[in-house]
């Protein structure tokens, strides 16, 4: 509920501060994917060098003070494996990379694993090989934002996007989303999409549109209309939302309704 969005907002800031950030594009093959991401930064592997050895060598030879951050988003999918009971292959691959990269790099490497909190138990497949990696001081849970914090975040987003400098607008949106209570970070992102759909920039326009609680509906309706068949688009969205943990291919759903479906 906002973890990936938080990463997308945070990682560019870390890069500006000189951190070499390498993201894992394919969590089912983490070592190979991280090695490819590291190579994209300009690092060069030697012939026949294993991915984990390549990563360890580059990080180990980095100048003092240089920090590498390896980011594995949705890693729970890989740790769970195809049957949901655990994937020893991925656990072993991650353990080898972690051991190699941390043993001889003098603190130059950090690993950030991201997953839903109800699936943290899957990391036991990794910790069986590495020992405890995630004591309380190494965990951060992204929870709901207090109304004042949510309004500050949304106000900064609106201002940065050139939508509005009206702090009252952010307060009104947050109140509509949480009805005076805490707000999920993901709800702020969806609210922004709804405001963009309606081109809202003032509190009066928000009130006319039904308030902050209606922004998600406006966004969904706009996404459905973009298919050229609003009713069919809504049906496709419902199928995507309730398809279960494995989901359904977007292309197949779009083909079934006979219209292109564009979700941004």
C-alpha positions as YAML, in Angstrom:
chain: A
units: angstrom
residues:
- id: 1
  name: UNK
  ca: [0.00, 0.00, 0.00]
- id: 2
  name: UNK
  ca: [2.59, 2.48, -1.13]
- id: 3
  name: UNK
  ca: [5.93, 0.72, -0.67]
- id: 4
  name: UNK
  ca: [6.99, 0.89, -4.31]
- id: 5
  name: UNK
  ca: [5.80, 4.48, -4.61]
- id: 6
  name: UNK
  ca: [7.93, 5.37, -1.59]
- id: 7
  name: UNK
  ca: [10.94, 3.71, -3.22]
- id: 8
  name: UNK
  ca: [10.35, 5.55, -6.49]
- id: 9
  name: UNK
  ca: [10.31, 8.83, -4.61]
- id: 10
  name: UNK
  ca: [13.29, 8.07, -2.36]
- id: 11
  name: UNK
  ca: [15.84, 6.38, -4.60]
- id: 12
  name: UNK
  ca: [16.53, 9.41, -6.84]
- id: 13
  name: UNK
  ca: [17.34, 11.42, -3.70]
- id: 14
  name: UNK
  ca: [19.85, 8.77, -2.62]
- id: 15
  name: UNK
  ca: [21.44, 8.80, -6.07]
- id: 16
  name: UNK
  ca: [21.82, 12.57, -5.86]
- id: 17
  name: UNK
  ca: [23.69, 12.05, -2.59]
- id: 18
  name: UNK
  ca: [26.19, 9.76, -4.32]
- id: 19
  name: UNK
  ca: [24.76, 6.36, -3.38]
- id: 20
  name: UNK
  ca: [24.98, 3.80, -6.19]
- id: 21
  name: UNK
  ca: [21.46, 2.32, -6.19]
- id: 22
  name: UNK
  ca: [20.93, -0.99, -7.99]
- id: 23
  name: UNK
  ca: [17.38, -2.31, -8.26]
- id: 24
  name: UNK
  ca: [16.45, -5.93, -8.93]
- id: 25
  name: UNK
  ca: [14.38, -6.12, -12.11]
- id: 26
  name: UNK
  ca: [13.66, -9.86, -11.77]
- id: 27
  name: UNK
  ca: [13.29, -11.12, -8.20]
- id: 28
  name: UNK
  ca: [13.06, -14.71, -9.46]
- id: 29
  name: UNK
  ca: [16.73, -14.44, -10.52]
- id: 30
  name: UNK
  ca: [18.07, -11.90, -8.01]
- id: 31
  name: UNK
  ca: [21.82, -12.45, -8.39]
- id: 32
  name: UNK
  ca: [21.77, -12.25, -12.18]
- id: 33
  name: UNK
  ca: [19.40, -9.28, -12.14]
- id: 34
  name: UNK
  ca: [21.44, -7.28, -9.61]
- id: 35
  name: UNK
  ca: [24.64, -8.06, -11.51]
- id: 36
  name: UNK
  ca: [23.01, -6.73, -14.70]
- id: 37
  name: UNK
  ca: [21.86, -3.61, -12.85]
- id: 38
  name: UNK
  ca: [25.37, -3.07, -11.51]
- id: 39
  name: UNK
  ca: [26.82, -3.50, -15.01]
- id: 40
  name: UNK
  ca: [24.42, -0.78, -16.19]
- id: 41
  name: UNK
  ca: [26.24, 1.65, -13.87]
- id: 42
  name: UNK
  ca: [29.46, 1.06, -15.81]
- id: 43
  name: UNK
  ca: [30.97, -1.85, -13.87]
- id: 44
  name: UNK
  ca: [32.53, -4.60, -15.98]
- id: 45
  name: UNK
  ca: [32.57, -8.32, -15.25]
- id: 46
  name: UNK
  ca: [35.35, -10.71, -16.21]
- id: 47
  name: UNK
  ca: [34.82, -13.75, -18.38]
- id: 48
  name: UNK
  ca: [32.99, -16.56, -16.60]
- id: 49
  name: UNK
  ca: [32.57, -14.58, -13.38]
- id: 50
  name: UNK
  ca: [29.54, -15.63, -11.34]
- id: 51
  name: UNK
  ca: [27.00, -12.84, -10.68]
- id: 52
  name: UNK
  ca: [27.50, -12.90, -6.90]
- id: 53
  name: UNK
  ca: [31.29, -12.85, -7.29]
- id: 54
  name: UNK
  ca: [31.04, -9.92, -9.71]
- id: 55
  name: UNK
  ca: [28.92, -7.90, -7.28]
- id: 56
  name: UNK
  ca: [31.25, -8.66, -4.37]
- id: 57
  name: UNK
  ca: [34.34, -7.72, -6.37]
- id: 58
  name: UNK
  ca: [32.97, -4.37, -7.55]
- id: 59
  name: UNK
  ca: [31.73, -3.38, -4.12]
- id: 60
  name: UNK
  ca: [34.89, -4.62, -2.40]
- id: 61
  name: UNK
  ca: [37.12, -2.56, -4.71]
- id: 62
  name: UNK
  ca: [35.07, 0.62, -4.33]
- id: 63
  name: UNK
  ca: [36.78, 3.62, -2.73]
- id: 64
  name: UNK
  ca: [36.19, 4.22, 0.99]
- id: 65
  name: UNK
  ca: [32.95, 6.04, 1.65]
- id: 66
  name: UNK
  ca: [31.23, 4.79, -1.51]
- id: 67
  name: UNK
  ca: [27.92, 3.11, -0.65]
- id: 68
  name: UNK
  ca: [26.04, 0.59, -2.78]
- id: 69
  name: UNK
  ca: [22.34, -0.04, -2.10]
- id: 70
  name: UNK
  ca: [20.81, -3.19, -3.61]
- id: 71
  name: UNK
  ca: [17.00, -2.97, -3.66]
- id: 72
  name: UNK
  ca: [14.78, -6.05, -3.96]
- id: 73
  name: UNK
  ca: [11.13, -5.02, -4.16]
- id: 74
  name: UNK
  ca: [8.39, -7.69, -3.90]
- id: 75
  name: UNK
  ca: [11.05, -10.20, -2.89]
- id: 76
  name: UNK
  ca: [8.37, -12.21, -1.06]
- id: 77
  name: UNK
  ca: [7.17, -13.50, -4.43]
- id: 78
  name: UNK
  ca: [10.52, -15.16, -5.03]
- id: 79
  name: UNK
  ca: [10.94, -16.43, -1.48]
- id: 80
  name: UNK
  ca: [7.47, -18.00, -1.54]
- id: 81
  name: UNK
  ca: [8.20, -19.96, -4.70]
- id: 82
  name: UNK
  ca: [5.65, -21.38, -7.14]
- id: 83
  name: UNK
  ca: [3.78, -23.34, -4.44]
- id: 84
  name: UNK
  ca: [3.88, -20.65, -1.77]
- id: 85
  name: UNK
  ca: [5.83, -22.88, 0.59]
- id: 86
  name: UNK
  ca: [9.27, -21.47, -0.05]
- id: 87
  name: UNK
  ca: [11.92, -21.51, -2.78]
- id: 88
  name: UNK
  ca: [15.23, -22.90, -1.55]
- id: 89
  name: UNK
  ca: [16.94, -21.94, -4.80]
- id: 90
  name: UNK
  ca: [16.22, -18.23, -4.38]
- id: 91
  name: UNK
  ca: [17.05, -18.37, -0.67]
- id: 92
  name: UNK
  ca: [20.41, -19.95, -1.41]
- id: 93
  name: UNK
  ca: [21.13, -17.45, -4.19]
- id: 94
  name: UNK
  ca: [20.33, -14.49, -1.95]
- id: 95
  name: UNK
  ca: [22.32, -15.91, 0.94]
- id: 96
  name: UNK
  ca: [25.40, -16.42, -1.23]
- id: 97
  name: UNK
  ca: [25.21, -12.89, -2.62]
- id: 98
  name: UNK
  ca: [24.68, -11.39, 0.82]
- id: 99
  name: UNK
  ca: [27.58, -13.34, 2.36]
- id: 100
  name: UNK
  ca: [29.97, -12.47, -0.46]
- id: 101
  name: UNK
  ca: [29.01, -8.79, -0.58]
- id: 102
  name: UNK
  ca: [29.04, -8.18, 3.17]
- id: 103
  name: UNK
  ca: [32.10, -10.22, 4.16]
- id: 104
  name: UNK
  ca: [34.83, -8.23, 2.41]
- id: 105
  name: UNK
  ca: [33.29, -4.86, 1.61]
- id: 106
  name: UNK
  ca: [33.83, -2.92, 4.88]
- id: 107
  name: UNK
  ca: [30.22, -1.77, 5.07]
- id: 108
  name: UNK
  ca: [30.03, -0.46, 1.50]
- id: 109
  name: UNK
  ca: [27.01, -2.64, 0.65]
- id: 110
  name: UNK
  ca: [23.45, -2.47, 1.95]
- id: 111
  name: UNK
  ca: [20.49, -4.65, 1.00]
- id: 112
  name: UNK
  ca: [16.91, -3.36, 1.13]
- id: 113
  name: UNK
  ca: [14.25, -6.07, 1.00]
- id: 114
  name: UNK
  ca: [10.65, -4.94, 0.48]
- id: 115
  name: UNK
  ca: [7.51, -7.01, 1.06]
- id: 116
  name: UNK
  ca: [4.04, -6.85, 2.66]
- id: 117
  name: UNK
  ca: [4.27, -7.16, 6.44]
- id: 118
  name: UNK
  ca: [2.08, -10.27, 6.49]
- id: 119
  name: UNK
  ca: [4.72, -12.09, 4.41]
- id: 120
  name: UNK
  ca: [7.81, -11.22, 6.44]
- id: 121
  name: UNK
  ca: [7.82, -14.81, 7.73]
- id: 122
  name: UNK
  ca: [9.05, -15.92, 4.29]
- id: 123
  name: UNK
  ca: [12.46, -14.45, 5.10]
- id: 124
  name: UNK
  ca: [13.04, -17.47, 7.33]
- id: 125
  name: UNK
  ca: [14.05, -19.29, 4.12]
- id: 126
  name: UNK
  ca: [16.91, -16.80, 3.83]
- id: 127
  name: UNK
  ca: [17.80, -16.46, 7.51]
- id: 128
  name: UNK
  ca: [18.29, -20.21, 7.85]
- id: 129
  name: UNK
  ca: [21.43, -19.68, 5.79]
- id: 130
  name: UNK
  ca: [22.58, -16.25, 6.95]
- id: 131
  name: UNK
  ca: [21.48, -15.97, 10.56]
- id: 132
  name: UNK
  ca: [19.22, -13.17, 11.75]
- id: 133
  name: UNK
  ca: [19.09, -10.32, 9.24]
- id: 134
  name: UNK
  ca: [16.02, -8.45, 10.38]
- id: 135
  name: UNK
  ca: [16.05, -7.50, 14.07]
- id: 136
  name: UNK
  ca: [13.58, -4.72, 15.03]
- id: 137
  name: UNK
  ca: [16.12, -1.95, 14.38]
- id: 138
  name: UNK
  ca: [16.48, -3.17, 10.77]
- id: 139
  name: UNK
  ca: [12.76, -3.09, 9.99]
- id: 140
  name: UNK
  ca: [10.54, -0.25, 8.93]
- id: 141
  name: UNK
  ca: [6.80, -0.67, 8.52]
- id: 142
  name: UNK
  ca: [5.03, 1.78, 6.28]
- id: 143
  name: UNK
  ca: [1.83, 2.56, 8.14]
- id: 144
  name: UNK
  ca: [-0.98, 5.06, 7.88]
- id: 145
  name: UNK
  ca: [-0.15, 8.77, 7.97]
- id: 146
  name: UNK
  ca: [-1.65, 11.05, 10.59]
- id: 147
  name: UNK
  ca: [-3.93, 13.68, 8.97]
- id: 148
  name: UNK
  ca: [-1.46, 16.53, 9.50]
- id: 149
  name: UNK
  ca: [1.41, 14.52, 7.99]
- id: 150
  name: UNK
  ca: [-0.75, 13.32, 5.11]
- id: 151
  name: UNK
  ca: [-1.83, 16.89, 4.33]
- id: 152
  name: UNK
  ca: [1.79, 18.07, 4.39]
- id: 153
  name: UNK
  ca: [2.85, 15.28, 2.01]
- id: 154
  name: UNK
  ca: [-0.05, 15.88, -0.36]
- id: 155
  name: UNK
  ca: [0.46, 19.64, -0.26]
- id: 156
  name: UNK
  ca: [4.11, 19.20, -1.23]
- id: 157
  name: UNK
  ca: [3.13, 16.81, -4.02]
- id: 158
  name: UNK
  ca: [0.54, 19.23, -5.39]
- id: 159
  name: UNK
  ca: [2.94, 22.14, -5.22]
- id: 160
  name: UNK
  ca: [5.78, 20.16, -6.79]
- id: 161
  name: UNK
  ca: [3.53, 19.04, -9.63]
- id: 162
  name: UNK
  ca: [2.42, 22.62, -10.26]
- id: 163
  name: UNK
  ca: [-1.20, 21.75, -9.44]
- id: 164
  name: UNK
  ca: [-1.87, 24.00, -6.48]
- id: 165
  name: UNK
  ca: [-0.21, 25.87, -3.62]
- id: 166
  name: UNK
  ca: [-3.47, 25.90, -1.65]
- id: 167
  name: UNK
  ca: [-2.79, 24.08, 1.63]
- id: 168
  name: UNK
  ca: [-6.51, 24.14, 2.34]
- id: 169
  name: UNK
  ca: [-7.05, 21.91, -0.69]
- id: 170
  name: UNK
  ca: [-4.69, 19.25, 0.70]
- id: 171
  name: UNK
  ca: [-6.42, 19.41, 4.09]
- id: 172
  name: UNK
  ca: [-9.83, 18.95, 2.45]
- id: 173
  name: UNK
  ca: [-8.66, 15.97, 0.39]
- id: 174
  name: UNK
  ca: [-7.11, 14.24, 3.41]
- id: 175
  name: UNK
  ca: [-10.24, 14.82, 5.50]
- id: 176
  name: UNK
  ca: [-12.35, 13.25, 2.75]
- id: 177
  name: UNK
  ca: [-10.04, 10.25, 2.43]
- id: 178
  name: UNK
  ca: [-9.73, 9.44, 6.11]
- id: 179
  name: UNK
  ca: [-12.86, 11.08, 7.48]
- id: 180
  name: UNK
  ca: [-10.68, 12.78, 10.05]
- id: 181
  name: UNK
  ca: [-8.52, 9.69, 10.68]
- id: 182
  name: UNK
  ca: [-5.18, 8.39, 9.41]
- id: 183
  name: UNK
  ca: [-4.66, 7.87, 5.67]
- id: 184
  name: UNK
  ca: [-2.85, 5.21, 3.67]
- id: 185
  name: UNK
  ca: [0.06, 6.55, 1.57]
- id: 186
  name: UNK
  ca: [-1.38, 4.74, -1.45]
- id: 187
  name: UNK
  ca: [-4.64, 6.68, -1.04]
- id: 188
  name: UNK
  ca: [-2.73, 9.93, -1.49]
- id: 189
  name: UNK
  ca: [-1.34, 8.67, -4.78]
- id: 190
  name: UNK
  ca: [-4.80, 7.64, -6.00]
- id: 191
  name: UNK
  ca: [-6.20, 10.99, -4.88]
- id: 192
  name: UNK
  ca: [-3.57, 12.74, -6.98]
- id: 193
  name: UNK
  ca: [-4.64, 10.67, -10.00]
- id: 194
  name: UNK
  ca: [-8.28, 11.58, -9.41]
- id: 195
  name: UNK
  ca: [-7.40, 15.26, -9.14]
- id: 196
  name: UNK
  ca: [-5.46, 15.06, -12.37]
- id: 197
  name: UNK
  ca: [-8.41, 13.37, -14.07]
- id: 198
  name: UNK
  ca: [-10.74, 16.19, -12.99]
- id: 199
  name: UNK
  ca: [-8.15, 18.97, -13.26]
- id: 200
  name: UNK
  ca: [-8.85, 20.09, -9.71]
- id: 201
  name: UNK
  ca: [-6.79, 22.92, -8.27]
- id: 202
  name: UNK
  ca: [-9.09, 24.64, -5.76]
- id: 203
  name: UNK
  ca: [-11.13, 23.63, -2.72]
- id: 204
  name: UNK
  ca: [-14.29, 24.83, -4.45]
- id: 205
  name: UNK
  ca: [-13.67, 22.49, -7.39]
- id: 206
  name: UNK
  ca: [-13.05, 19.61, -4.98]
- id: 207
  name: UNK
  ca: [-16.32, 20.27, -3.16]
- id: 208
  name: UNK
  ca: [-18.22, 20.36, -6.46]
- id: 209
  name: UNK
  ca: [-16.68, 16.98, -7.38]
- id: 210
  name: UNK
  ca: [-17.96, 15.41, -4.17]
- id: 211
  name: UNK
  ca: [-14.94, 15.81, -1.89]
- id: 212
  name: UNK
  ca: [-11.77, 13.82, -1.32]
- id: 213
  name: UNK
  ca: [-13.66, 10.59, -0.71]
- id: 214
  name: UNK
  ca: [-14.85, 10.55, -4.33]
- id: 215
  name: UNK
  ca: [-11.46, 10.99, -5.99]
- id: 216
  name: UNK
  ca: [-10.75, 7.24, -6.29]
- id: 217
  name: UNK
  ca: [-14.09, 6.75, -8.06]
- id: 218
  name: UNK
  ca: [-13.33, 9.54, -10.52]
- id: 219
  name: UNK
  ca: [-9.92, 8.02, -11.25]
- id: 220
  name: UNK
  ca: [-11.39, 4.55, -11.87]
- id: 221
  name: UNK
  ca: [-14.10, 5.93, -14.13]
- id: 222
  name: UNK
  ca: [-11.50, 7.90, -16.06]
- id: 223
  name: UNK
  ca: [-9.37, 4.78, -16.52]
- id: 224
  name: UNK
  ca: [-12.42, 2.88, -17.77]
- id: 225
  name: UNK
  ca: [-13.35, 5.65, -20.21]
- id: 226
  name: UNK
  ca: [-9.84, 5.58, -21.67]
- id: 227
  name: UNK
  ca: [-10.65, 2.13, -23.10]
- id: 228
  name: UNK
  ca: [-13.30, 3.67, -25.35]
- id: 229
  name: UNK
  ca: [-15.94, 1.51, -23.67]
- id: 230
  name: UNK
  ca: [-16.55, 2.72, -20.11]
- id: 231
  name: UNK
  ca: [-18.78, -0.18, -19.10]
- id: 232
  name: UNK
  ca: [-16.40, -2.75, -20.54]
- id: 233
  name: UNK
  ca: [-13.48, -0.93, -18.96]
- id: 234
  name: UNK
  ca: [-15.12, -1.09, -15.52]
- id: 235
  name: UNK
  ca: [-15.72, -4.81, -16.01]
- id: 236
  name: UNK
  ca: [-12.06, -5.27, -16.90]
- id: 237
  name: UNK
  ca: [-10.97, -3.34, -13.82]
- id: 238
  name: UNK
  ca: [-13.20, -5.52, -11.65]
- id: 239
  name: UNK
  ca: [-11.66, -8.66, -13.12]
- id: 240
  name: UNK
  ca: [-8.16, -7.35, -12.50]
- id: 241
  name: UNK
  ca: [-9.01, -6.37, -8.93]
- id: 242
  name: UNK
  ca: [-10.64, -9.64, -7.89]
- id: 243
  name: UNK
  ca: [-8.58, -12.16, -9.83]
- id: 244
  name: UNK
  ca: [-6.79, -13.47, -6.74]
- id: 245
  name: UNK
  ca: [-3.08, -13.46, -5.88]
- id: 246
  name: UNK
  ca: [-1.95, -14.63, -9.31]
- id: 247
  name: UNK
  ca: [-3.89, -11.93, -11.19]
- id: 248
  name: UNK
  ca: [-4.77, -12.01, -14.87]
- id: 249
  name: UNK
  ca: [-2.85, -10.70, -17.89]
- id: 250
  name: UNK
  ca: [-3.92, -7.15, -18.74]
- id: 251
  name: UNK
  ca: [-3.64, -7.92, -22.46]
- id: 252
  name: UNK
  ca: [-6.04, -10.82, -22.18]
- id: 253
  name: UNK
  ca: [-8.57, -8.76, -20.25]
- id: 254
  name: UNK
  ca: [-8.39, -5.95, -22.81]
- id: 255
  name: UNK
  ca: [-8.86, -8.44, -25.65]
- id: 256
  name: UNK
  ca: [-11.96, -9.89, -23.95]
- id: 257
  name: UNK
  ca: [-13.70, -6.51, -23.91]
- id: 258
  name: UNK
  ca: [-12.55, -5.73, -27.43]
- id: 259
  name: UNK
  ca: [-10.88, -2.45, -26.51]
- id: 260
  name: UNK
  ca: [-7.47, -1.18, -25.45]
- id: 261
  name: UNK
  ca: [-7.16, -0.56, -21.72]
- id: 262
  name: UNK
  ca: [-4.65, 1.99, -20.54]
- id: 263
  name: UNK
  ca: [-3.95, 2.27, -16.78]
- id: 264
  name: UNK
  ca: [-1.41, 4.79, -15.55]
...
